[in-house]
């Protein structure tokens, strides 16, 4: 065992930080975080394998709904605070601070940077829910937002607005808080790129003790749960697409095969690192997504152009009532959708936030937050307007499968919408490819993030360690599909919600710690 001691500067004072790291078999791990995280994940998998899937799902679902019912106001108000906090930083004098110092230069072009942050933050989710979510709200498949009457023009506008509410400013503000805090303390204060570093102004040297270990362990577990669920959803949608287009049986074997193949590709990419792997695949992601979006928009031009202003108006008019948890007549809808989404984004924030931080050196805080909040929100408005708007139009005019049968299977909804469009098979094949590429990007970026946390904040950990985490992510998703299919994925979602509760408190404290750090930087400048 070797003890590496480095110096990090806070408030112009040097503090000596001891980190116990083990280097063995090509690994360079931070002992408490790596060992405890791996052990907890192992215990979870053993429990899933040994206990009946229905029992596991029932137990985790009970925890999930208890958390949602008890802490709904905490989740709702916290998300609002994060939006206000980010908008305030944009217009404040702190916005001029450059991540990495006044002379720092961006590591990536603006286009590559935007492509990577967008692909990591939303990716598979837009493909999975872009049609299904607005259709669900419009038809009232599971209640309706603000108790609007289903199948009405008001329901159409609110369906698109409520969908944007879940995928717009609020989630990206959550990601933005974590990403900005990590980038600032890593690049401006010289601390390791790890969740614990953000709390140095509050915890001092205790950051490197068990308080910091707990923060990092929670970050690893939340990231693994979120990634495994995403990989499972992506495999289900890709398998549904293969069945829909090529007639291949949508079986558990096909889903696991997809996970294995994509994981192996992701391993190759993660070995190449951000520059040679993740950046290239993210750029491919963005190109394919633009091609798909533009093509669908052009062949449905009249509908798409009409739904874009409808989505914007639905979002702007309803963002305040949808943000308010008090006295809601649609509490069942709010719990089932909004509170779940806010908890879900918070559980994903260590993963997305740390990845965005890794690629954002050289940006000013103002540029950083404008890009992180407004650019993805704008793209998502276009995406949801086109895909969700066309799907709702098909239902209104009784066109295709969606028009005749409504929302039957969520993974199939997008492909059913394509069937009623010109070149429907081509669009479905392109969508399958895009799902798989998003799949690879999520696995890549997640592996790099977990690798950094378990290596004590290092960003250049050994290749075998990157491969280990990429394989672990695929193995978790495959094992959960094997033992319980959809039920296991839903149970894992419940696990992610459980990790979101303590992380909500962590994010609120993070805002305070970030302001403390920014004040010292502003005084120095």
XYZ file of C-alpha atoms in Angstrom:
525
model
C 0.000 0.000 0.000
C 1.221 3.468 -0.809
C -0.049 6.740 0.591
C -0.064 9.598 -1.880
C -0.155 13.041 -0.333
C -1.112 16.051 -2.415
C -1.722 19.694 -1.604
C -4.882 21.522 -2.489
C -5.397 25.250 -2.088
C -8.536 26.813 -0.606
C -8.715 30.457 0.380
C -4.999 30.779 -0.497
C -4.131 28.318 2.271
C -2.458 24.957 1.668
C -3.905 21.891 3.296
C -2.241 18.479 3.195
C -4.653 15.748 2.220
C -3.935 12.070 2.694
C -5.560 9.576 0.344
C -5.052 5.845 0.780
C -4.902 4.313 -2.676
C -4.101 0.767 -3.685
C -2.442 -0.007 -7.030
C -2.799 -3.676 -7.922
C -3.625 -5.685 -11.059
C -3.649 -2.447 -13.061
C -6.185 -0.797 -10.719
C -5.730 2.479 -8.837
C -8.624 2.591 -6.383
C -9.648 4.715 -3.437
C -10.105 1.946 -0.881
C -13.172 2.868 1.216
C -15.240 4.126 -1.719
C -14.363 1.351 -4.142
C -14.648 -1.495 -1.625
C -17.885 -0.417 0.037
C -19.590 0.566 -3.225
C -18.691 -2.739 -4.895
C -19.785 -4.691 -1.802
C -23.171 -2.950 -1.579
C -23.827 -3.500 -5.287
C -22.824 -7.147 -4.868
C -25.179 -7.601 -1.919
C -27.998 -6.005 -3.884
C -27.461 -8.375 -6.813
C -27.272 -11.415 -4.527
C -30.536 -10.368 -2.859
C -32.204 -9.905 -6.261
C -31.008 -13.345 -7.402
C -32.079 -15.127 -4.228
C -35.425 -13.451 -3.554
C -38.514 -13.824 -5.709
C -38.714 -10.922 -8.191
C -42.272 -10.109 -7.104
C -41.150 -9.879 -3.481
C -38.225 -7.625 -4.386
C -40.407 -5.406 -6.531
C -43.088 -5.152 -3.852
C -40.530 -4.207 -1.189
C -38.757 -1.582 -3.298
C -42.017 -0.193 -4.652
C -43.243 0.254 -1.093
C -40.113 2.245 -0.247
C -40.443 4.313 -3.428
C -44.062 5.326 -2.896
C -43.486 6.006 0.803
C -40.632 8.389 -0.066
C -42.684 10.087 -2.785
C -45.733 10.537 -0.561
C -43.743 11.803 2.442
C -41.170 14.006 0.743
C -43.084 15.281 -2.297
C -42.815 18.921 -1.191
C -39.069 18.548 -0.532
C -38.463 17.276 -4.062
C -40.727 19.890 -5.664
C -39.388 22.951 -3.822
C -35.780 21.785 -4.140
C -36.089 21.546 -7.930
C -37.534 25.077 -7.993
C -34.655 26.340 -5.869
C -32.101 24.836 -8.257
C -33.681 26.634 -11.236
C -33.717 29.985 -9.411
C -30.162 29.422 -8.149
C -28.784 28.792 -11.661
C -30.645 31.728 -13.222
C -29.372 34.012 -10.445
C -25.772 32.935 -11.049
C -26.108 33.714 -14.768
C -26.939 37.385 -14.108
C -24.667 37.780 -11.067
C -21.052 39.032 -11.087
C -20.006 35.411 -10.464
C -20.978 34.691 -14.068
C -17.679 36.206 -15.250
C -15.565 33.655 -13.369
C -13.857 31.243 -15.768
C -13.606 27.560 -14.849
C -9.899 26.871 -14.581
C -8.809 30.487 -14.126
C -8.772 33.594 -16.297
C -6.276 32.112 -18.774
C -7.957 28.705 -19.158
C -8.937 27.624 -22.677
C -11.797 25.220 -23.516
C -10.696 21.641 -24.118
C -13.362 21.012 -26.770
C -15.083 22.935 -29.535
C -18.472 24.339 -28.610
C -20.275 21.870 -30.900
C -18.509 18.796 -29.449
C -19.063 20.123 -25.937
C -22.792 20.633 -26.485
C -23.117 17.244 -28.181
C -21.468 15.428 -25.263
C -23.433 17.149 -22.498
C -26.746 16.655 -24.312
C -26.118 12.988 -25.142
C -25.097 12.201 -21.563
C -27.988 14.107 -19.984
C -31.030 12.920 -21.940
C -30.109 10.414 -24.616
C -32.203 7.264 -24.432
C -34.891 9.043 -22.381
C -35.932 11.273 -25.284
C -36.212 8.261 -27.564
C -38.160 6.250 -24.995
C -40.571 8.960 -23.812
C -40.689 11.424 -26.735
C -43.930 9.901 -28.039
C -45.232 7.928 -25.072
C -45.272 10.683 -22.431
C -47.303 13.383 -24.240
C -49.660 10.707 -25.578
C -50.175 9.379 -22.053
C -51.078 12.861 -20.775
C -53.363 13.633 -23.711
C -55.305 10.371 -23.427
C -55.302 10.247 -19.617
C -53.684 6.800 -19.547
C -52.519 7.598 -16.014
C -54.475 10.635 -14.877
C -53.948 14.037 -16.517
C -51.857 17.060 -15.479
C -53.835 19.706 -13.570
C -56.920 17.505 -14.066
C -57.431 18.754 -17.636
C -60.088 16.847 -19.587
C -58.484 14.208 -21.822
C -58.820 14.326 -25.626
C -59.425 18.086 -25.713
C -57.377 20.892 -27.356
C -56.507 22.085 -23.846
C -55.238 18.585 -23.040
C -53.044 18.592 -26.159
C -51.325 21.853 -25.213
C -50.962 20.888 -21.568
C -49.649 17.422 -22.515
C -46.824 18.993 -24.515
C -46.213 21.682 -21.881
C -46.128 19.188 -19.002
C -43.742 16.944 -20.929
C -41.421 19.908 -21.452
C -41.761 20.768 -17.769
C -40.243 17.368 -16.945
C -37.458 17.611 -19.550
C -36.658 21.345 -19.595
C -35.159 23.813 -17.134
C -35.693 21.826 -13.936
C -33.650 18.710 -14.764
C -30.896 20.722 -16.395
C -30.734 23.047 -13.381
C -30.199 19.969 -11.200
C -27.410 18.809 -13.492
C -26.037 22.339 -13.723
C -25.662 22.771 -9.954
C -23.685 19.543 -9.601
C -21.592 20.095 -12.731
C -20.715 23.692 -11.875
C -19.777 22.885 -8.283
C -17.557 19.984 -9.339
C -15.876 21.958 -12.133
C -15.284 25.022 -9.953
C -13.681 23.202 -7.035
C -11.620 20.965 -9.344
C -10.368 23.573 -11.826
C -10.300 26.752 -9.725
C -9.425 25.335 -6.307
C -7.272 22.371 -7.340
C -9.312 19.709 -5.548
C -9.901 16.175 -6.879
C -12.793 15.811 -9.340
C -15.006 14.024 -6.828
C -18.321 14.749 -5.143
C -16.718 15.160 -1.736
C -14.552 18.067 -2.908
C -17.596 20.310 -3.291
C -18.124 20.370 0.483
C -14.633 21.476 1.476
C -15.704 25.039 2.469
C -18.151 23.483 4.962
C -16.385 20.296 6.112
C -12.750 21.349 5.868
C -10.327 18.438 6.322
C -13.251 16.182 7.291
C -13.982 16.121 3.565
C -11.266 13.478 3.243
C -12.719 11.329 6.040
C -15.895 9.315 6.385
C -18.187 12.248 5.634
C -16.599 12.456 2.185
C -16.581 8.677 1.783
C -20.350 8.543 2.322
C -20.991 11.253 -0.267
C -18.876 9.452 -2.871
C -20.370 6.036 -2.095
C -23.884 7.418 -2.546
C -22.780 8.953 -5.839
C -21.429 5.626 -7.118
C -24.546 3.697 -6.127
C -26.921 6.282 -7.589
C -24.948 6.332 -10.844
C -24.926 2.550 -11.166
C -28.653 2.280 -10.458
C -29.458 5.021 -12.943
C -27.253 3.570 -15.664
C -28.501 0.014 -15.243
C -32.091 1.216 -15.523
C -31.266 3.261 -18.600
C -29.503 0.312 -20.211
C -32.487 -1.898 -19.462
C -34.955 0.588 -20.986
C -32.719 1.045 -24.016
C -32.465 -2.720 -24.519
C -36.257 -3.075 -24.285
C -36.863 -0.331 -26.841
C -34.191 -1.609 -29.234
C -35.594 -5.150 -28.946
C -39.104 -3.818 -29.625
C -37.726 -2.049 -32.688
C -36.021 -5.200 -34.002
C -39.270 -7.111 -33.545
C -41.365 -4.372 -35.142
C -39.125 -3.873 -38.188
C -37.474 -7.252 -38.773
C -39.898 -9.643 -37.069
C -37.258 -10.905 -34.611
C -38.951 -12.256 -31.500
C -38.833 -9.677 -28.699
C -37.479 -12.040 -26.077
C -35.430 -11.746 -22.937
C -32.576 -13.404 -24.822
C -32.624 -10.670 -27.476
C -32.595 -7.932 -24.825
C -29.628 -9.482 -23.014
C -27.807 -10.008 -26.315
C -28.256 -6.313 -27.085
C -26.817 -5.396 -23.682
C -23.810 -7.696 -24.190
C -23.008 -6.391 -27.686
C -23.443 -2.742 -26.739
C -21.393 -3.198 -23.553
C -18.517 -4.702 -25.542
C -18.618 -1.764 -27.961
C -18.730 0.609 -24.994
C -15.672 -1.118 -23.498
C -13.751 -0.407 -26.690
C -14.850 3.212 -26.587
C -14.101 3.746 -22.901
C -10.584 2.361 -23.433
C -10.029 5.172 -25.946
C -11.099 7.773 -23.354
C -13.106 10.965 -23.847
C -11.230 12.315 -26.875
C -10.970 9.117 -28.879
C -14.209 7.469 -27.791
C -16.933 9.427 -26.029
C -16.475 12.626 -28.060
C -16.625 10.776 -31.382
C -19.709 8.764 -30.445
C -21.447 11.842 -28.998
C -20.900 13.703 -32.266
C -22.371 10.736 -34.146
C -25.273 10.846 -31.690
C -25.987 14.472 -32.386
C -25.767 14.032 -36.157
C -28.165 11.056 -36.199
C -30.591 12.810 -33.831
C -30.628 15.929 -36.040
C -31.225 13.813 -39.166
C -34.123 11.980 -37.518
C -35.656 15.162 -36.093
C -35.352 17.153 -39.327
C -36.762 14.350 -41.479
C -39.824 13.821 -39.262
C -40.355 17.591 -39.057
C -40.189 17.977 -42.851
C -42.618 15.159 -43.680
C -45.073 16.491 -41.089
C -44.266 20.162 -41.622
C -47.736 21.621 -41.058
C -48.264 19.660 -37.844
C -44.739 20.219 -36.509
C -44.765 23.970 -37.122
C -48.093 24.236 -35.328
C -47.064 22.226 -32.284
C -43.813 24.124 -31.572
C -45.608 27.317 -30.429
C -48.202 25.110 -28.700
C -45.435 23.401 -26.702
C -43.787 26.712 -25.776
C -47.095 28.235 -24.652
C -48.054 25.109 -22.734
C -44.688 25.180 -20.982
C -44.630 28.907 -20.175
C -48.270 29.133 -19.052
C -48.135 26.062 -16.809
C -44.605 26.031 -15.390
C -45.685 27.822 -12.185
C -48.840 25.795 -11.443
C -46.967 22.579 -12.291
C -44.098 23.646 -9.984
C -46.369 24.308 -7.006
C -46.927 21.219 -4.796
C -49.504 22.871 -2.530
C -53.231 22.165 -2.857
C -52.921 20.097 -6.024
C -56.134 18.437 -7.196
C -53.998 16.241 -9.464
C -51.837 14.898 -6.628
C -51.871 11.345 -8.035
C -50.493 12.612 -11.353
C -47.926 14.816 -9.606
C -46.686 11.896 -7.475
C -46.635 9.426 -10.342
C -44.854 11.719 -12.774
C -43.317 14.976 -11.485
C -42.049 13.850 -8.077
C -40.777 10.647 -9.633
C -38.973 12.607 -12.367
C -37.387 15.075 -9.932
C -36.115 12.216 -7.781
C -34.931 10.417 -10.903
C -32.963 13.424 -12.183
C -31.437 13.974 -8.743
C -30.315 10.336 -8.593
C -28.701 10.824 -12.006
C -27.048 14.139 -11.113
C -23.703 12.726 -9.850
C -23.244 10.897 -13.155
C -24.319 13.655 -15.548
C -22.898 16.471 -13.415
C -19.455 14.953 -13.124
C -19.292 14.116 -16.815
C -20.288 17.664 -17.794
C -17.693 19.016 -15.345
C -14.969 16.896 -16.948
C -15.573 18.443 -20.364
C -16.203 22.073 -19.315
C -12.840 23.519 -18.339
C -12.283 26.956 -19.872
C -15.934 28.083 -19.957
C -17.146 31.055 -17.942
C -19.868 30.325 -15.405
C -22.297 32.437 -17.436
C -21.535 30.612 -20.679
C -21.601 27.277 -18.866
C -25.022 27.754 -17.267
C -26.634 29.316 -20.341
C -25.476 26.351 -22.401
C -26.420 23.723 -19.823
C -29.874 25.194 -19.165
C -31.050 26.798 -22.386
C -29.495 24.831 -25.247
C -30.781 21.375 -24.215
C -34.155 22.895 -23.278
C -34.449 24.467 -26.736
C -33.525 21.217 -28.488
C -35.959 19.295 -26.286
C -38.781 21.731 -27.156
C -38.189 20.947 -30.823
C -37.944 17.206 -30.163
C -41.074 16.914 -28.020
C -43.039 19.252 -30.308
C -42.274 17.163 -33.381
C -42.513 13.653 -31.946
C -45.197 14.283 -29.332
C -47.142 16.683 -31.545
C -47.246 14.306 -34.510
C -48.305 11.426 -32.243
C -51.149 13.468 -30.720
C -52.222 14.571 -34.217
C -52.409 10.917 -35.290
C -54.684 10.156 -32.342
C -56.896 13.185 -33.012
C -57.306 12.229 -36.686
C -57.435 8.459 -36.111
C -54.270 7.811 -38.131
C -52.324 4.563 -37.855
C -51.977 2.303 -34.828
C -51.787 5.172 -32.337
C -54.989 6.622 -33.775
C -56.891 3.355 -33.594
C -55.463 1.786 -30.434
C -53.848 4.629 -28.487
C -50.872 3.989 -26.202
C -50.537 0.222 -25.872
C -46.825 -0.409 -25.219
C -44.428 2.385 -24.270
C -41.324 0.901 -26.010
C -43.341 0.545 -29.253
C -44.999 3.971 -29.272
C -42.314 5.714 -31.345
C -42.200 2.937 -33.942
C -45.995 2.935 -34.222
C -45.897 6.675 -34.882
C -43.277 6.153 -37.620
C -45.477 3.539 -39.341
C -47.941 6.231 -40.400
C -45.189 8.404 -41.951
C -43.402 8.138 -45.315
C -40.368 5.818 -45.169
C -41.566 4.508 -41.824
C -39.239 1.482 -41.868
C -36.237 3.693 -42.625
C -37.132 5.955 -39.695
C -37.531 2.954 -37.385
C -34.135 1.541 -38.415
C -32.509 4.947 -37.887
C -34.211 5.189 -34.488
C -32.914 1.752 -33.474
C -29.370 2.791 -34.415
C -29.774 6.026 -32.469
C -31.028 4.179 -29.368
C -27.993 1.889 -29.532
C -25.566 4.792 -29.990
C -27.153 6.678 -27.059
C -26.839 3.402 -25.169
C -23.075 3.302 -25.822
C -22.627 6.973 -24.880
C -24.403 6.510 -21.547
C -22.314 3.453 -20.682
C -19.088 5.215 -21.711
C -19.635 8.411 -19.779
C -20.981 6.553 -16.755
C -17.931 4.282 -16.631
C -15.569 7.253 -16.729
C -17.481 8.991 -13.938
C -17.612 5.972 -11.607
C -13.973 5.299 -12.398
C -13.032 8.826 -11.326
C -15.006 8.667 -8.063
C -13.607 5.282 -7.017
C -10.073 6.399 -7.901
C -10.216 9.298 -5.454
C -10.965 11.952 -8.064
C -8.349 10.989 -10.647
C -9.345 11.549 -14.281
C -6.717 9.252 -15.804
C -7.207 5.978 -13.934
C -5.812 2.793 -15.555
C -7.583 1.220 -18.538
C -8.403 -2.088 -16.747
C -10.321 -0.083 -14.165
C -12.414 1.639 -16.859
C -13.138 -1.736 -18.446
C -14.156 -3.165 -15.063
C -16.862 -0.556 -14.483
C -18.166 -0.749 -18.062
C -18.580 -4.514 -17.670
C -20.182 -4.144 -14.236
C -22.841 -1.784 -15.630
C -23.739 -4.218 -18.405
C -23.707 -7.153 -15.995
C -26.107 -5.430 -13.580
C -28.585 -4.598 -16.346
C -28.373 -8.101 -17.852
C -28.752 -9.807 -14.470
C -31.800 -7.745 -13.570
C -33.454 -8.461 -16.917
C -32.652 -12.140 -16.490
C -34.248 -12.506 -13.061
C -37.282 -10.295 -13.530
C -37.524 -8.512 -16.870
C -39.607 -5.360 -16.649
C -40.386 -5.968 -12.990
C -36.696 -5.998 -12.117
C -36.115 -2.744 -14.014
C -39.015 -1.129 -12.164
C -37.579 -2.389 -8.887
C -34.237 -0.826 -9.787
C -35.992 2.456 -10.550
C -37.367 2.302 -7.037
C -33.826 1.829 -5.761
C -32.729 4.925 -7.652
C -35.540 6.926 -6.062
C -34.325 5.800 -2.647
C -30.855 7.166 -3.350
C -32.368 10.478 -4.491
C -33.717 11.393 -1.046
C -30.346 11.893 0.694
C -28.946 13.420 -2.490
C -31.609 16.120 -2.455
C -30.226 17.326 0.872
C -26.685 17.011 -0.477
C -27.549 19.219 -3.482
C -29.133 21.905 -1.309
C -26.020 22.038 0.890
C -23.939 22.019 -2.298
C -25.509 25.330 -3.342
C -24.397 26.924 -0.059
C -20.886 25.495 -0.373
C -20.579 26.694 -3.968
C -21.513 30.267 -3.010
C -18.889 30.175 -0.255
C -16.270 29.098 -2.788
C -17.358 31.653 -5.392
C -17.088 34.474 -2.839
C -13.431 33.643 -2.188
C -12.753 33.471 -5.926
C -14.448 36.813 -6.535
C -12.387 38.462 -3.789
C -9.188 37.022 -5.289
C -10.098 38.316 -8.766
